[in-house]
mmCIF file with all atom_site columns, C-alpha atoms in Angstrom:
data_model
loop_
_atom_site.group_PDB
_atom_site.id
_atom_site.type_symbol
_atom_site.label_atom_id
_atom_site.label_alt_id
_atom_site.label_comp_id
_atom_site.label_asym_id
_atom_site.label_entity_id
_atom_site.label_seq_id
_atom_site.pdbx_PDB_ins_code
_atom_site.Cartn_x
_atom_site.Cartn_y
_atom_site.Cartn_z
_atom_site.occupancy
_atom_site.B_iso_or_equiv
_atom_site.pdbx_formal_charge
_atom_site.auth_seq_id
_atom_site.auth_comp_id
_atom_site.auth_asym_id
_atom_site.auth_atom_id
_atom_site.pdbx_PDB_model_num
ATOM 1   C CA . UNK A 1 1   ? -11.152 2.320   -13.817 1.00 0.00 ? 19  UNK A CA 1
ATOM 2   C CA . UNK A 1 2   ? -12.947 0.188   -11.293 1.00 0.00 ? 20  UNK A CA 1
ATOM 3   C CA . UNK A 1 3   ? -16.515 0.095   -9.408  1.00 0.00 ? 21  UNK A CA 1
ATOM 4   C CA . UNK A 1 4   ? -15.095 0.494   -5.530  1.00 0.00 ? 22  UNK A CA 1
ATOM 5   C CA . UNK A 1 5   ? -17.453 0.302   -2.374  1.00 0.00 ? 23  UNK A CA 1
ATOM 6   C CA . UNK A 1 6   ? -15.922 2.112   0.397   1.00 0.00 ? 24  UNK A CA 1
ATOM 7   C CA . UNK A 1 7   ? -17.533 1.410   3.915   1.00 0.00 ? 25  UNK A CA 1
ATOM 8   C CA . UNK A 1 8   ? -16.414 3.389   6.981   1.00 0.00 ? 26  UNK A CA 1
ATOM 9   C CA . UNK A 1 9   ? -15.570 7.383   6.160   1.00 0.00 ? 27  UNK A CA 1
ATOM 10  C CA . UNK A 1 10  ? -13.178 8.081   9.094   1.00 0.00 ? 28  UNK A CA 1
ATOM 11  C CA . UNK A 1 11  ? -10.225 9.601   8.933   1.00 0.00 ? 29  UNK A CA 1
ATOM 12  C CA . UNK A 1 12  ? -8.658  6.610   6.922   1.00 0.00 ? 30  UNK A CA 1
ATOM 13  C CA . UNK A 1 13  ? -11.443 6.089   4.923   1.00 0.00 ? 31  UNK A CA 1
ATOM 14  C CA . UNK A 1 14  ? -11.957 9.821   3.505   1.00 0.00 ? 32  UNK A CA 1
ATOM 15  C CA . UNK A 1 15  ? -8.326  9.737   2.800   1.00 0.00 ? 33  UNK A CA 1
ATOM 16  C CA . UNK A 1 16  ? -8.859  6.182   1.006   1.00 0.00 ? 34  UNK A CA 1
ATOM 17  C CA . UNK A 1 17  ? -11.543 8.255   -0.723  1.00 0.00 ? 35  UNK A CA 1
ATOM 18  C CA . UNK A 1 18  ? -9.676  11.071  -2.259  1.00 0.00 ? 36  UNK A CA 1
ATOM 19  C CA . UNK A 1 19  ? -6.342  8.826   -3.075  1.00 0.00 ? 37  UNK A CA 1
ATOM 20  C CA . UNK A 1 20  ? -9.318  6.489   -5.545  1.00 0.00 ? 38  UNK A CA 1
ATOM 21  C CA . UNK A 1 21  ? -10.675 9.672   -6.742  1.00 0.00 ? 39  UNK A CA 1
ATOM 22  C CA . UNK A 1 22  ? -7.220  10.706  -7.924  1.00 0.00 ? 40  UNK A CA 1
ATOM 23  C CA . UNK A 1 23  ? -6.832  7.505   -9.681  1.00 0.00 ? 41  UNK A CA 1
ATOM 24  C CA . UNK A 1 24  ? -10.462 7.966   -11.735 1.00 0.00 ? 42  UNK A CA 1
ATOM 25  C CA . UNK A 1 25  ? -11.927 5.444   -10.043 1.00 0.00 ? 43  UNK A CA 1
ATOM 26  C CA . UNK A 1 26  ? -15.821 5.371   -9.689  1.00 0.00 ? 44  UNK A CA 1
ATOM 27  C CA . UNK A 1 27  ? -16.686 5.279   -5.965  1.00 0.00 ? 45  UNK A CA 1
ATOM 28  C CA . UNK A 1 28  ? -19.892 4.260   -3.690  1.00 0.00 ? 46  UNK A CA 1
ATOM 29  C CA . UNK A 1 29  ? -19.236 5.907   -0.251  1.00 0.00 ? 47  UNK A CA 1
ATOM 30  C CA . UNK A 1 30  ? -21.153 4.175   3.036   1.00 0.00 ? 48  UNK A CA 1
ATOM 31  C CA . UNK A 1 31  ? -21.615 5.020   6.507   1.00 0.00 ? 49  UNK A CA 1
ATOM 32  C CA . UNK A 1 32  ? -24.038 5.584   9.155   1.00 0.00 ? 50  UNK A CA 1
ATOM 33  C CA . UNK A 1 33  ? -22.754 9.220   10.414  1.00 0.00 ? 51  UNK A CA 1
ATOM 34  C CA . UNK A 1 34  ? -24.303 11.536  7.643   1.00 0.00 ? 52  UNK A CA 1
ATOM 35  C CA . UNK A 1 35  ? -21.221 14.725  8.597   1.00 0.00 ? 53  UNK A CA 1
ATOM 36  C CA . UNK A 1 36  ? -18.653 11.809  7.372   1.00 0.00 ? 54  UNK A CA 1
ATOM 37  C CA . UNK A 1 37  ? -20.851 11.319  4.461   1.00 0.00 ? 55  UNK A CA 1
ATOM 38  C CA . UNK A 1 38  ? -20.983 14.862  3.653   1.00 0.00 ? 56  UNK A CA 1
ATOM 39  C CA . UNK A 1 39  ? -17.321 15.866  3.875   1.00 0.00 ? 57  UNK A CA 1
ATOM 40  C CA . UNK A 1 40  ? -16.647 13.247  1.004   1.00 0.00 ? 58  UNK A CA 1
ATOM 41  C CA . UNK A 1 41  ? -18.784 13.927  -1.405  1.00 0.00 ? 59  UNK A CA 1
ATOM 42  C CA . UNK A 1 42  ? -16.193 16.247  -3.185  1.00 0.00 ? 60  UNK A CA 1
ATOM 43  C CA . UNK A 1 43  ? -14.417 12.967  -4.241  1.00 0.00 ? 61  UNK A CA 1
ATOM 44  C CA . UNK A 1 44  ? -16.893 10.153  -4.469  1.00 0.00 ? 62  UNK A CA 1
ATOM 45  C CA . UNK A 1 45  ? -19.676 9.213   -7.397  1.00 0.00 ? 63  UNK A CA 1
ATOM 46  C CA . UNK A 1 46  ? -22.458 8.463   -4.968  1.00 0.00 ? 64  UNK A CA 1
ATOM 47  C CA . UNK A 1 47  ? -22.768 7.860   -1.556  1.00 0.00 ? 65  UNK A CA 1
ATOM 48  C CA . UNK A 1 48  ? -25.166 6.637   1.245   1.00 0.00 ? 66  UNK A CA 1
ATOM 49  C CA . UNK A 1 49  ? -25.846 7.206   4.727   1.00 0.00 ? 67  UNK A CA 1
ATOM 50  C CA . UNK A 1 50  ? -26.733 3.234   6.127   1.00 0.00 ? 68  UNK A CA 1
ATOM 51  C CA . UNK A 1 51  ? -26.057 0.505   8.221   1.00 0.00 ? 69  UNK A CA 1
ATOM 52  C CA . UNK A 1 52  ? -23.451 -1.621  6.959   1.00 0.00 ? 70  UNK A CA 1
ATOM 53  C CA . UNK A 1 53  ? -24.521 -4.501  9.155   1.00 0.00 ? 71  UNK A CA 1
ATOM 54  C CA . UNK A 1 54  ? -27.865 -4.740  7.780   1.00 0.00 ? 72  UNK A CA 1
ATOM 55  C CA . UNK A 1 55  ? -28.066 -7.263  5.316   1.00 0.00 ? 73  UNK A CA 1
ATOM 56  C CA . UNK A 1 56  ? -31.059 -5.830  3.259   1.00 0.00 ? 74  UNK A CA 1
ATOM 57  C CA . UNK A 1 57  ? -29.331 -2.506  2.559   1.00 0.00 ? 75  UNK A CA 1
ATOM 58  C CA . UNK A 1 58  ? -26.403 -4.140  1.786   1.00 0.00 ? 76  UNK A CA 1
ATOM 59  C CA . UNK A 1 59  ? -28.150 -6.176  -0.550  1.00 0.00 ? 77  UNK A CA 1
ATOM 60  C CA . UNK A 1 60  ? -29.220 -2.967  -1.797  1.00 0.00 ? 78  UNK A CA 1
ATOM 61  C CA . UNK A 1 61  ? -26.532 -1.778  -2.831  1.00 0.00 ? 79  UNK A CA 1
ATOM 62  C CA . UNK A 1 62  ? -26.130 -4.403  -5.675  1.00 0.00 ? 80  UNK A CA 1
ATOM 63  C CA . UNK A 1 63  ? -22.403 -5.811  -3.659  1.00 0.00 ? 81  UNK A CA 1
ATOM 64  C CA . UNK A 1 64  ? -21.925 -8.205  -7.008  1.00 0.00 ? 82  UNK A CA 1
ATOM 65  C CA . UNK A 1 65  ? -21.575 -4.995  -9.424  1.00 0.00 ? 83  UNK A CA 1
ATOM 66  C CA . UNK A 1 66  ? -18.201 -3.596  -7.518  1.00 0.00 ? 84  UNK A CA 1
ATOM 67  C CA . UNK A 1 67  ? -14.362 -5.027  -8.191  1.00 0.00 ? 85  UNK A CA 1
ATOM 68  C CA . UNK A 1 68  ? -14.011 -4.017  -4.408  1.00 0.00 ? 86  UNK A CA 1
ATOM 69  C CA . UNK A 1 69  ? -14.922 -3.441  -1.459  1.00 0.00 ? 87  UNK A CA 1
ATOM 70  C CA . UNK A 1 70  ? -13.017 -1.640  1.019   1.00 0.00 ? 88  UNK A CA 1
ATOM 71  C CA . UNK A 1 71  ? -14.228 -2.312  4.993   1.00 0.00 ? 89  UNK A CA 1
ATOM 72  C CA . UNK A 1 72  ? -12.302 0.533   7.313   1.00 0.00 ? 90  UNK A CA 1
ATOM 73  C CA . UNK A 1 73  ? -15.077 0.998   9.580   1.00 0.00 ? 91  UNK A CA 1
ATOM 74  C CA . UNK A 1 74  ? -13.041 2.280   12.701  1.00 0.00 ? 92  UNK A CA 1
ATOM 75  C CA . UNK A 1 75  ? -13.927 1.920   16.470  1.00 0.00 ? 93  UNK A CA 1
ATOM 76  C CA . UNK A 1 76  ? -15.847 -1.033  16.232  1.00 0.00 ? 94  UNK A CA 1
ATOM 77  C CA . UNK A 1 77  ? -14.406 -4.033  15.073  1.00 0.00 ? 95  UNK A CA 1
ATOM 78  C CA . UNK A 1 78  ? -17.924 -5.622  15.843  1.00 0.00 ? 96  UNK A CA 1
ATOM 79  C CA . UNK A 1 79  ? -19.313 -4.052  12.925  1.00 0.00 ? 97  UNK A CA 1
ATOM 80  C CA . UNK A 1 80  ? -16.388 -4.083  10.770  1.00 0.00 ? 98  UNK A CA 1
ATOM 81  C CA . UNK A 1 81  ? -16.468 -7.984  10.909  1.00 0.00 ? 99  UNK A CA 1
ATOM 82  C CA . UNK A 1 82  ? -20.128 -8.365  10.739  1.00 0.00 ? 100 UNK A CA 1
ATOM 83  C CA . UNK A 1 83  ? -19.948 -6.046  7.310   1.00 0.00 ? 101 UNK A CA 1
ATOM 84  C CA . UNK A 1 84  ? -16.906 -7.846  5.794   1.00 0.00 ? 102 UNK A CA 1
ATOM 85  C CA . UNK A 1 85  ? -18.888 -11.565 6.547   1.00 0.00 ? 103 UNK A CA 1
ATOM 86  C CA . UNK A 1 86  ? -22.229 -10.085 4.887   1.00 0.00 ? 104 UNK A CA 1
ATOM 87  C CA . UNK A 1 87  ? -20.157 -8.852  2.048   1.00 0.00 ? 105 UNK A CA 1
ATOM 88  C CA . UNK A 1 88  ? -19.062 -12.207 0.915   1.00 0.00 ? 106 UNK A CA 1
ATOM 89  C CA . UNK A 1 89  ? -22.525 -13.927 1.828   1.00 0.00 ? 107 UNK A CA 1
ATOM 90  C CA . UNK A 1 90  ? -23.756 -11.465 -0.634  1.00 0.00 ? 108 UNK A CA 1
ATOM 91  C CA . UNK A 1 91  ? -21.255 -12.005 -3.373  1.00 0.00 ? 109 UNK A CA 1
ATOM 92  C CA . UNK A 1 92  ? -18.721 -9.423  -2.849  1.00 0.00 ? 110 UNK A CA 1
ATOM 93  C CA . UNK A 1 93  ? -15.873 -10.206 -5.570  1.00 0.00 ? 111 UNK A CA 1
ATOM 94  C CA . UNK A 1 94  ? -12.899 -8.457  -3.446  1.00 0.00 ? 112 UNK A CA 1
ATOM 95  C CA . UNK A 1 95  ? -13.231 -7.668  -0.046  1.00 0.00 ? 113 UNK A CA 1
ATOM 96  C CA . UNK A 1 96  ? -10.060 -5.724  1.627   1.00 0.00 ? 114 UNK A CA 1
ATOM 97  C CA . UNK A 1 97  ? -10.866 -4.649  5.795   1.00 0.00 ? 115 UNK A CA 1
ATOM 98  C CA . UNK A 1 98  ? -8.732  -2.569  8.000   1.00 0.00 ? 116 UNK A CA 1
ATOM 99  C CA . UNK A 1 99  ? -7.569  -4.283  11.180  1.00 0.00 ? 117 UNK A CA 1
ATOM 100 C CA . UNK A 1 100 ? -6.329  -2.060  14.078  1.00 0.00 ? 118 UNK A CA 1
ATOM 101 C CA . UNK A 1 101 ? -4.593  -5.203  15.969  1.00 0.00 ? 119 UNK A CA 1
ATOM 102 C CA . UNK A 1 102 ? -3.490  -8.331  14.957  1.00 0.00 ? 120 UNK A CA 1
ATOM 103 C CA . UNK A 1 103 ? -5.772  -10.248 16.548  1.00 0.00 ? 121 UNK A CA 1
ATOM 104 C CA . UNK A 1 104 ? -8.475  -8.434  14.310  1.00 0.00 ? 122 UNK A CA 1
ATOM 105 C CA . UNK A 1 105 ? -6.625  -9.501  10.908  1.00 0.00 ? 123 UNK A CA 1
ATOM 106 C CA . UNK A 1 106 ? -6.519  -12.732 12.381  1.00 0.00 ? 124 UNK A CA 1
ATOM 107 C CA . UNK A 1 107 ? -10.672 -13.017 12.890  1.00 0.00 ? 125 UNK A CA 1
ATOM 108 C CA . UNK A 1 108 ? -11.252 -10.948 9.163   1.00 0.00 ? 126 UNK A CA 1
ATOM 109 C CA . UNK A 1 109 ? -9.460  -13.249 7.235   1.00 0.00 ? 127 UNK A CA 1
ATOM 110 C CA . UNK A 1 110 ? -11.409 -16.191 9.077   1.00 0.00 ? 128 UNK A CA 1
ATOM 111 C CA . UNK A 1 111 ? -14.609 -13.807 8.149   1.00 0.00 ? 129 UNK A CA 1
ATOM 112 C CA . UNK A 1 112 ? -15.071 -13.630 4.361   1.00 0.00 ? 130 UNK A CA 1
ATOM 113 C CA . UNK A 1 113 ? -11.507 -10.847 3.705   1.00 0.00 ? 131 UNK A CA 1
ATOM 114 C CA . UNK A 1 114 ? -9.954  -11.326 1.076   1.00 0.00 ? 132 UNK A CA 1
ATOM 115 C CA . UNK A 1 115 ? -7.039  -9.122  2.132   1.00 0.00 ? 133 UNK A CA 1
ATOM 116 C CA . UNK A 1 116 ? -6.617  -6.415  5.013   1.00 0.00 ? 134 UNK A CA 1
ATOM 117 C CA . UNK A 1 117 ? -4.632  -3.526  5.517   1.00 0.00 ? 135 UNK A CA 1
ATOM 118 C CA . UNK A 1 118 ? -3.145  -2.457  9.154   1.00 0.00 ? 136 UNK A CA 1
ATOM 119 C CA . UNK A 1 119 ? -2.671  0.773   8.506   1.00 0.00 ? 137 UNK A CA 1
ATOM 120 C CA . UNK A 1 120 ? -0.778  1.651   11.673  1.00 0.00 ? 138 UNK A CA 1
ATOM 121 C CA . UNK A 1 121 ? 1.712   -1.374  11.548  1.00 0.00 ? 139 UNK A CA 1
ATOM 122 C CA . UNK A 1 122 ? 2.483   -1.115  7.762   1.00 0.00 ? 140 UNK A CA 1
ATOM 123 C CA . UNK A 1 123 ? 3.262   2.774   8.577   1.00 0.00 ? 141 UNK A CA 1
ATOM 124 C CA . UNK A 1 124 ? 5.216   1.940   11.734  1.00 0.00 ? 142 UNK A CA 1
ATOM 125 C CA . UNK A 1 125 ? 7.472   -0.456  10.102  1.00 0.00 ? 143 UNK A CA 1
ATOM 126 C CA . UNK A 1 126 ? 7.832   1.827   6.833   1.00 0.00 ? 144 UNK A CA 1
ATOM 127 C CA . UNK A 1 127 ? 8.835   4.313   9.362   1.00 0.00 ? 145 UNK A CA 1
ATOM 128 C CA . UNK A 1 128 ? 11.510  2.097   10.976  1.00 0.00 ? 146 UNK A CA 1
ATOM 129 C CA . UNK A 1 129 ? 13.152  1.326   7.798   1.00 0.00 ? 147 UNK A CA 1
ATOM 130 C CA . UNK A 1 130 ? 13.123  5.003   6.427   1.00 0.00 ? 148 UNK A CA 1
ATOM 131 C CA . UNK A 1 131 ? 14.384  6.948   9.359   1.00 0.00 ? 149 UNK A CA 1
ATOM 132 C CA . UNK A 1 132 ? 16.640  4.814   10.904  1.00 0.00 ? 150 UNK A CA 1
ATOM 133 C CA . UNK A 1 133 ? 19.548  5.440   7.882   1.00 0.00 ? 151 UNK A CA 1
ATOM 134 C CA . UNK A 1 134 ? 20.693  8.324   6.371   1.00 0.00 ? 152 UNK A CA 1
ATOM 135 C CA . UNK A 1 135 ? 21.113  5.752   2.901   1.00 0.00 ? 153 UNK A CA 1
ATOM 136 C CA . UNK A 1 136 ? 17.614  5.037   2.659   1.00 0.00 ? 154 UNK A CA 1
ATOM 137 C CA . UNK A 1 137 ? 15.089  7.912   0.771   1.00 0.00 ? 155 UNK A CA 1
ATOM 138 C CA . UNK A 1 138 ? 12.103  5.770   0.656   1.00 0.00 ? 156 UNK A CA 1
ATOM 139 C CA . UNK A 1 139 ? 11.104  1.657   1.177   1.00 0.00 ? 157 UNK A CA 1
ATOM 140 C CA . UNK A 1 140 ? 8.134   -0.344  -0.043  1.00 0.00 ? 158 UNK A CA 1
ATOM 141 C CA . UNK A 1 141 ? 7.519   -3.877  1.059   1.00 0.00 ? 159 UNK A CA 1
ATOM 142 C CA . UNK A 1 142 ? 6.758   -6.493  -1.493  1.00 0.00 ? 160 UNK A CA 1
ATOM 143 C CA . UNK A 1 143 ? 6.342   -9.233  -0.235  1.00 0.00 ? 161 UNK A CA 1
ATOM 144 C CA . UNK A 1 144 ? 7.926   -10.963 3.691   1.00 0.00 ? 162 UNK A CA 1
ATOM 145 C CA . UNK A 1 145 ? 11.038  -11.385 2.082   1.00 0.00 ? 163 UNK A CA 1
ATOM 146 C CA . UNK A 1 146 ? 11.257  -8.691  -1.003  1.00 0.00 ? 164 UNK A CA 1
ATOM 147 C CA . UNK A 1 147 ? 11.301  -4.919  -0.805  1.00 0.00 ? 165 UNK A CA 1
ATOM 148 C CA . UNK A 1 148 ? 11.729  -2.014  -3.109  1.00 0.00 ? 166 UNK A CA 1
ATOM 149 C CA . UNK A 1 149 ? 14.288  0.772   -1.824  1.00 0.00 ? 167 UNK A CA 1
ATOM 150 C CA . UNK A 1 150 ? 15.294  4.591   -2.854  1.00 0.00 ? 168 UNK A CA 1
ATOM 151 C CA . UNK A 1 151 ? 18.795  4.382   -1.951  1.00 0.00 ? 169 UNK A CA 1
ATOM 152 C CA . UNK A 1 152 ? 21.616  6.493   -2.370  1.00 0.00 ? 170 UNK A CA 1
ATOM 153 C CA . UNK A 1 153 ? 24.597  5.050   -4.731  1.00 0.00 ? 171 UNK A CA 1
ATOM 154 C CA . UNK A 1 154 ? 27.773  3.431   -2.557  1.00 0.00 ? 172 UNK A CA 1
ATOM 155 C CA . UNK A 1 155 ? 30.829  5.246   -2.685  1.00 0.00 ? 173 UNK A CA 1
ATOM 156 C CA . UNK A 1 156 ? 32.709  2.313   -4.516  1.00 0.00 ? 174 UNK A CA 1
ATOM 157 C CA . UNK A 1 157 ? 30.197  2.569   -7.331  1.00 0.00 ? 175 UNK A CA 1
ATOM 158 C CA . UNK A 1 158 ? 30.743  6.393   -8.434  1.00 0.00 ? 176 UNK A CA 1
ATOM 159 C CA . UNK A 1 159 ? 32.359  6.322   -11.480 1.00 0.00 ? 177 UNK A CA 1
ATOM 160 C CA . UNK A 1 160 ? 31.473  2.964   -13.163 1.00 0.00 ? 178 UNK A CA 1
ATOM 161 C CA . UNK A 1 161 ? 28.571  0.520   -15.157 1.00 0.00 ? 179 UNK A CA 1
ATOM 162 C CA . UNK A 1 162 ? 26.464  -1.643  -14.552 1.00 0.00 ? 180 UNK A CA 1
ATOM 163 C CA . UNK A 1 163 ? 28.281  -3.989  -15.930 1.00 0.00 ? 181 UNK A CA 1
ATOM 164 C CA . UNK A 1 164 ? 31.310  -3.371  -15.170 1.00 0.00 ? 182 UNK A CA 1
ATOM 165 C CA . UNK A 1 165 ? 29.755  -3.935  -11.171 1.00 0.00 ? 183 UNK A CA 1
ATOM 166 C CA . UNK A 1 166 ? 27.718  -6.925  -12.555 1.00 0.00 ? 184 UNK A CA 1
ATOM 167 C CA . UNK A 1 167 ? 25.423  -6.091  -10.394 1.00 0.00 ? 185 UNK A CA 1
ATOM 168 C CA . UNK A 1 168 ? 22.328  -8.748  -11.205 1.00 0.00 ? 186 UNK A CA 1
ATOM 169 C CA . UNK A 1 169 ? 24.888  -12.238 -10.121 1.00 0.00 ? 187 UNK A CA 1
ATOM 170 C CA . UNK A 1 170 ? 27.590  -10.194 -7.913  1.00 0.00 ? 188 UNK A CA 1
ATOM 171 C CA . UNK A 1 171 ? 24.579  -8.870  -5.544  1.00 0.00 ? 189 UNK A CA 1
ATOM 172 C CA . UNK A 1 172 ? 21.596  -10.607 -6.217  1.00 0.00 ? 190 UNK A CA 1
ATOM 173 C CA . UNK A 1 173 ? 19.293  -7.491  -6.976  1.00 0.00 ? 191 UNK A CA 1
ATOM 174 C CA . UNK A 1 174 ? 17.606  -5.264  -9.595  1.00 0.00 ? 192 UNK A CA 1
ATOM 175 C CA . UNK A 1 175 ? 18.246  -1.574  -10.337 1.00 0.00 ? 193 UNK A CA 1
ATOM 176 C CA . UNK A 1 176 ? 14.526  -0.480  -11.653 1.00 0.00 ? 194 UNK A CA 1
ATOM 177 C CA . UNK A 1 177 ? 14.880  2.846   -12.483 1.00 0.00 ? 195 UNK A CA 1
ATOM 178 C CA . UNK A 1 178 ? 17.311  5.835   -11.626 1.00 0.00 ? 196 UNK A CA 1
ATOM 179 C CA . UNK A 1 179 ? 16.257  8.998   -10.431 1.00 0.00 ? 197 UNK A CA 1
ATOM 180 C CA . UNK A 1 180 ? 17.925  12.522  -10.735 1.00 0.00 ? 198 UNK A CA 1
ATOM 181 C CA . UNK A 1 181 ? 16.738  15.702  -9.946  1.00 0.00 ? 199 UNK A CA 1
ATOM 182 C CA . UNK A 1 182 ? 13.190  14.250  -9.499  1.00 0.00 ? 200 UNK A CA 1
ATOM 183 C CA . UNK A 1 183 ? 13.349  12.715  -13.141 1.00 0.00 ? 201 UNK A CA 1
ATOM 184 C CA . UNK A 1 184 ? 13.053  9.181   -12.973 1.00 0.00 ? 202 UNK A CA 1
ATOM 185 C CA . UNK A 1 185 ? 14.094  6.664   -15.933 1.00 0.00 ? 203 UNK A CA 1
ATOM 186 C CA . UNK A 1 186 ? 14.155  3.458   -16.557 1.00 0.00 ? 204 UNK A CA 1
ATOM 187 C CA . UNK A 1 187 ? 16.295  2.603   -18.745 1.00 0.00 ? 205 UNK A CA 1
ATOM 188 C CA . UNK A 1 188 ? 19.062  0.660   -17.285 1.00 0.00 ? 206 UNK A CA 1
ATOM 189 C CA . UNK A 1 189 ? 21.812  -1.047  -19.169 1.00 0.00 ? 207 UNK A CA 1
ATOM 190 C CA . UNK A 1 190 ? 25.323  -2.269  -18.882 1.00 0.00 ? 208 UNK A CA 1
ATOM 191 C CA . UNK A 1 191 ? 26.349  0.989   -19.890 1.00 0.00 ? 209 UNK A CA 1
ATOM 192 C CA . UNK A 1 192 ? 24.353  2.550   -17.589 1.00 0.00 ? 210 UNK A CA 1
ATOM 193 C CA . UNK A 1 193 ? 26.786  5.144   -15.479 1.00 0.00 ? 211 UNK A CA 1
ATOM 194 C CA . UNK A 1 194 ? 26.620  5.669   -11.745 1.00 0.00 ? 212 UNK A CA 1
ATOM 195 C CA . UNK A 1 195 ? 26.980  9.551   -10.562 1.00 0.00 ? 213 UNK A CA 1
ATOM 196 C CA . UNK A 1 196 ? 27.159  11.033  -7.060  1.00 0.00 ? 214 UNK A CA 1
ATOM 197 C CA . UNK A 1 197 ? 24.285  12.957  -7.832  1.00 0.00 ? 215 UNK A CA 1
ATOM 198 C CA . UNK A 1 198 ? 22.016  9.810   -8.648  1.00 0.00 ? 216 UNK A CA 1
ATOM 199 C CA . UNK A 1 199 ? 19.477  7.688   -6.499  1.00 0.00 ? 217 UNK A CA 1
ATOM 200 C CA . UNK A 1 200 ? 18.846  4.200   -7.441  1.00 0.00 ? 218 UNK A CA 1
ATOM 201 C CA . UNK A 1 201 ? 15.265  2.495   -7.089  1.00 0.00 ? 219 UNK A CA 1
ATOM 202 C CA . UNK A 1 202 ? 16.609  -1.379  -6.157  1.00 0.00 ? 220 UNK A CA 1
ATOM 203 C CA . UNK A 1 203 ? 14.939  -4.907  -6.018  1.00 0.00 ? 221 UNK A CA 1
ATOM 204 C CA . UNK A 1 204 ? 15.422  -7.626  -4.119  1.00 0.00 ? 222 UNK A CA 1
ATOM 205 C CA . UNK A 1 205 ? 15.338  -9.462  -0.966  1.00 0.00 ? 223 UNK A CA 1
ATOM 206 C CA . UNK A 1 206 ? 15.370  -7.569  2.426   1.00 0.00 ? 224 UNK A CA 1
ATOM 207 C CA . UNK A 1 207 ? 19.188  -9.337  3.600   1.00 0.00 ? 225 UNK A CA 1
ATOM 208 C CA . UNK A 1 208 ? 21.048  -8.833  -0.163  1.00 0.00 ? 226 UNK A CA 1
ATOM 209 C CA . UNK A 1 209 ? 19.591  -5.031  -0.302  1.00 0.00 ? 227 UNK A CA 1
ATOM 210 C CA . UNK A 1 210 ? 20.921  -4.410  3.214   1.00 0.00 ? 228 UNK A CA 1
ATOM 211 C CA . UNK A 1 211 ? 24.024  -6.587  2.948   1.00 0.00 ? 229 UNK A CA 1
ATOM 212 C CA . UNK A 1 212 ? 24.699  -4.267  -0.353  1.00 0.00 ? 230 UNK A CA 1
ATOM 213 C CA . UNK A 1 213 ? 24.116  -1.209  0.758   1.00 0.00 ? 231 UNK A CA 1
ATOM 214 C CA . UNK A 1 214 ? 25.293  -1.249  3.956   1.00 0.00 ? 232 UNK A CA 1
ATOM 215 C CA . UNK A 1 215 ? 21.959  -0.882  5.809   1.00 0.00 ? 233 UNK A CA 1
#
């Protein structure tokens, strides 16, 4: 469980809200519109009505005691840089903004983030990947060269191992789990057996995954 400081309770933000609540984190809620305030109070531990861009009620807030801070203040990147630069002046540990354009990630990282999220470009290219072939059931990107993918088996593998495919050296990836009927397990081995009925949660980088599976 971590200490989280969420700034910026907009649509993004209440949703960042209740996804931490699931996860049992402990959560300090900020921003200056008191009805966004309100509607998340079902899933935060305390929260504030305030300006993030004053320093003094920053400071209030005690910005040291939290593992993060979350910035996804949203129409005004003016205040959402201000707030992430007074976060680190003030001793902020992890700071993670929201940019809306890429010029914007550009001027946060210069300004005190220590990562940020673009919501609407991650989505856009997870979208891409995910609907564009009937193989694919799901994507997650690593890393700018490594991905994770849901994919359904190949043809040529129904009917034989692991091993017997030697997958790791003939393809260069990493089968991390299997799932069937919903039921997902981990336990892969050379006599692991490849069904029709089967999807296959793979590792590797973006060209061998597509090259393999026919993307």
């Amino acid at each position: 469980m971590k200490n989280i400081l969420l700034i910026g309770l907009g649509r993004f933000g209440r949703h960042i809200a209740m996804e931490l609540s699931e996860l049992g984190h402990e959560i300090m809620a900020v921003d200056i519109n008191e009805g966004r305030v309100d509607k998340v109070l079902p899933y935060v531990t305390n929260a504030q009505i305030g300006d993030s861009t004053n320093a003094e009620f920053l400071e209030s807030l005690g910005i040291g005691n939290y593992d993060i801070c979350f910035v996804t203040i949203g129409g005004s990147f003016q205040n959402s840089l201000e707030t992430t630069s007074l976060l680190k002046e003030l001793g902020a540990k992890m700071v993670i903004s929201r940019a809306e354009r890429d010029v914007q990630e550009k001027f946060l990282l210069r300004n005190g983030a220590d990562k940020v999220i673009y919501p609407e470009k991650q989505v856009a290219k997870w979208a891409s990947i995910r609907y564009t072939d009937d193989h694919i059931l799901d994507y997650m990107e690593v890393d700018a060269s490594h991905a994770i993918f849901e994919v359904e088996v190949p043809k040529e593998w129904i009917g034989k191992t692991v091993g017997e495919l030697d997958i790791r050296r003939k393809y260069d990836i990493n089968i991390l789990a299997i799932k069937n009927n919903g039921e997902l397990s981990m336990a892969i081995s050379p006599d692991t057996f490849f069904t029709g009925n089967i999807t296959l949660l793979v590792i590797g980088e973006h060209k061998a995954i597509k090259k393999c599976f026919h993307i």
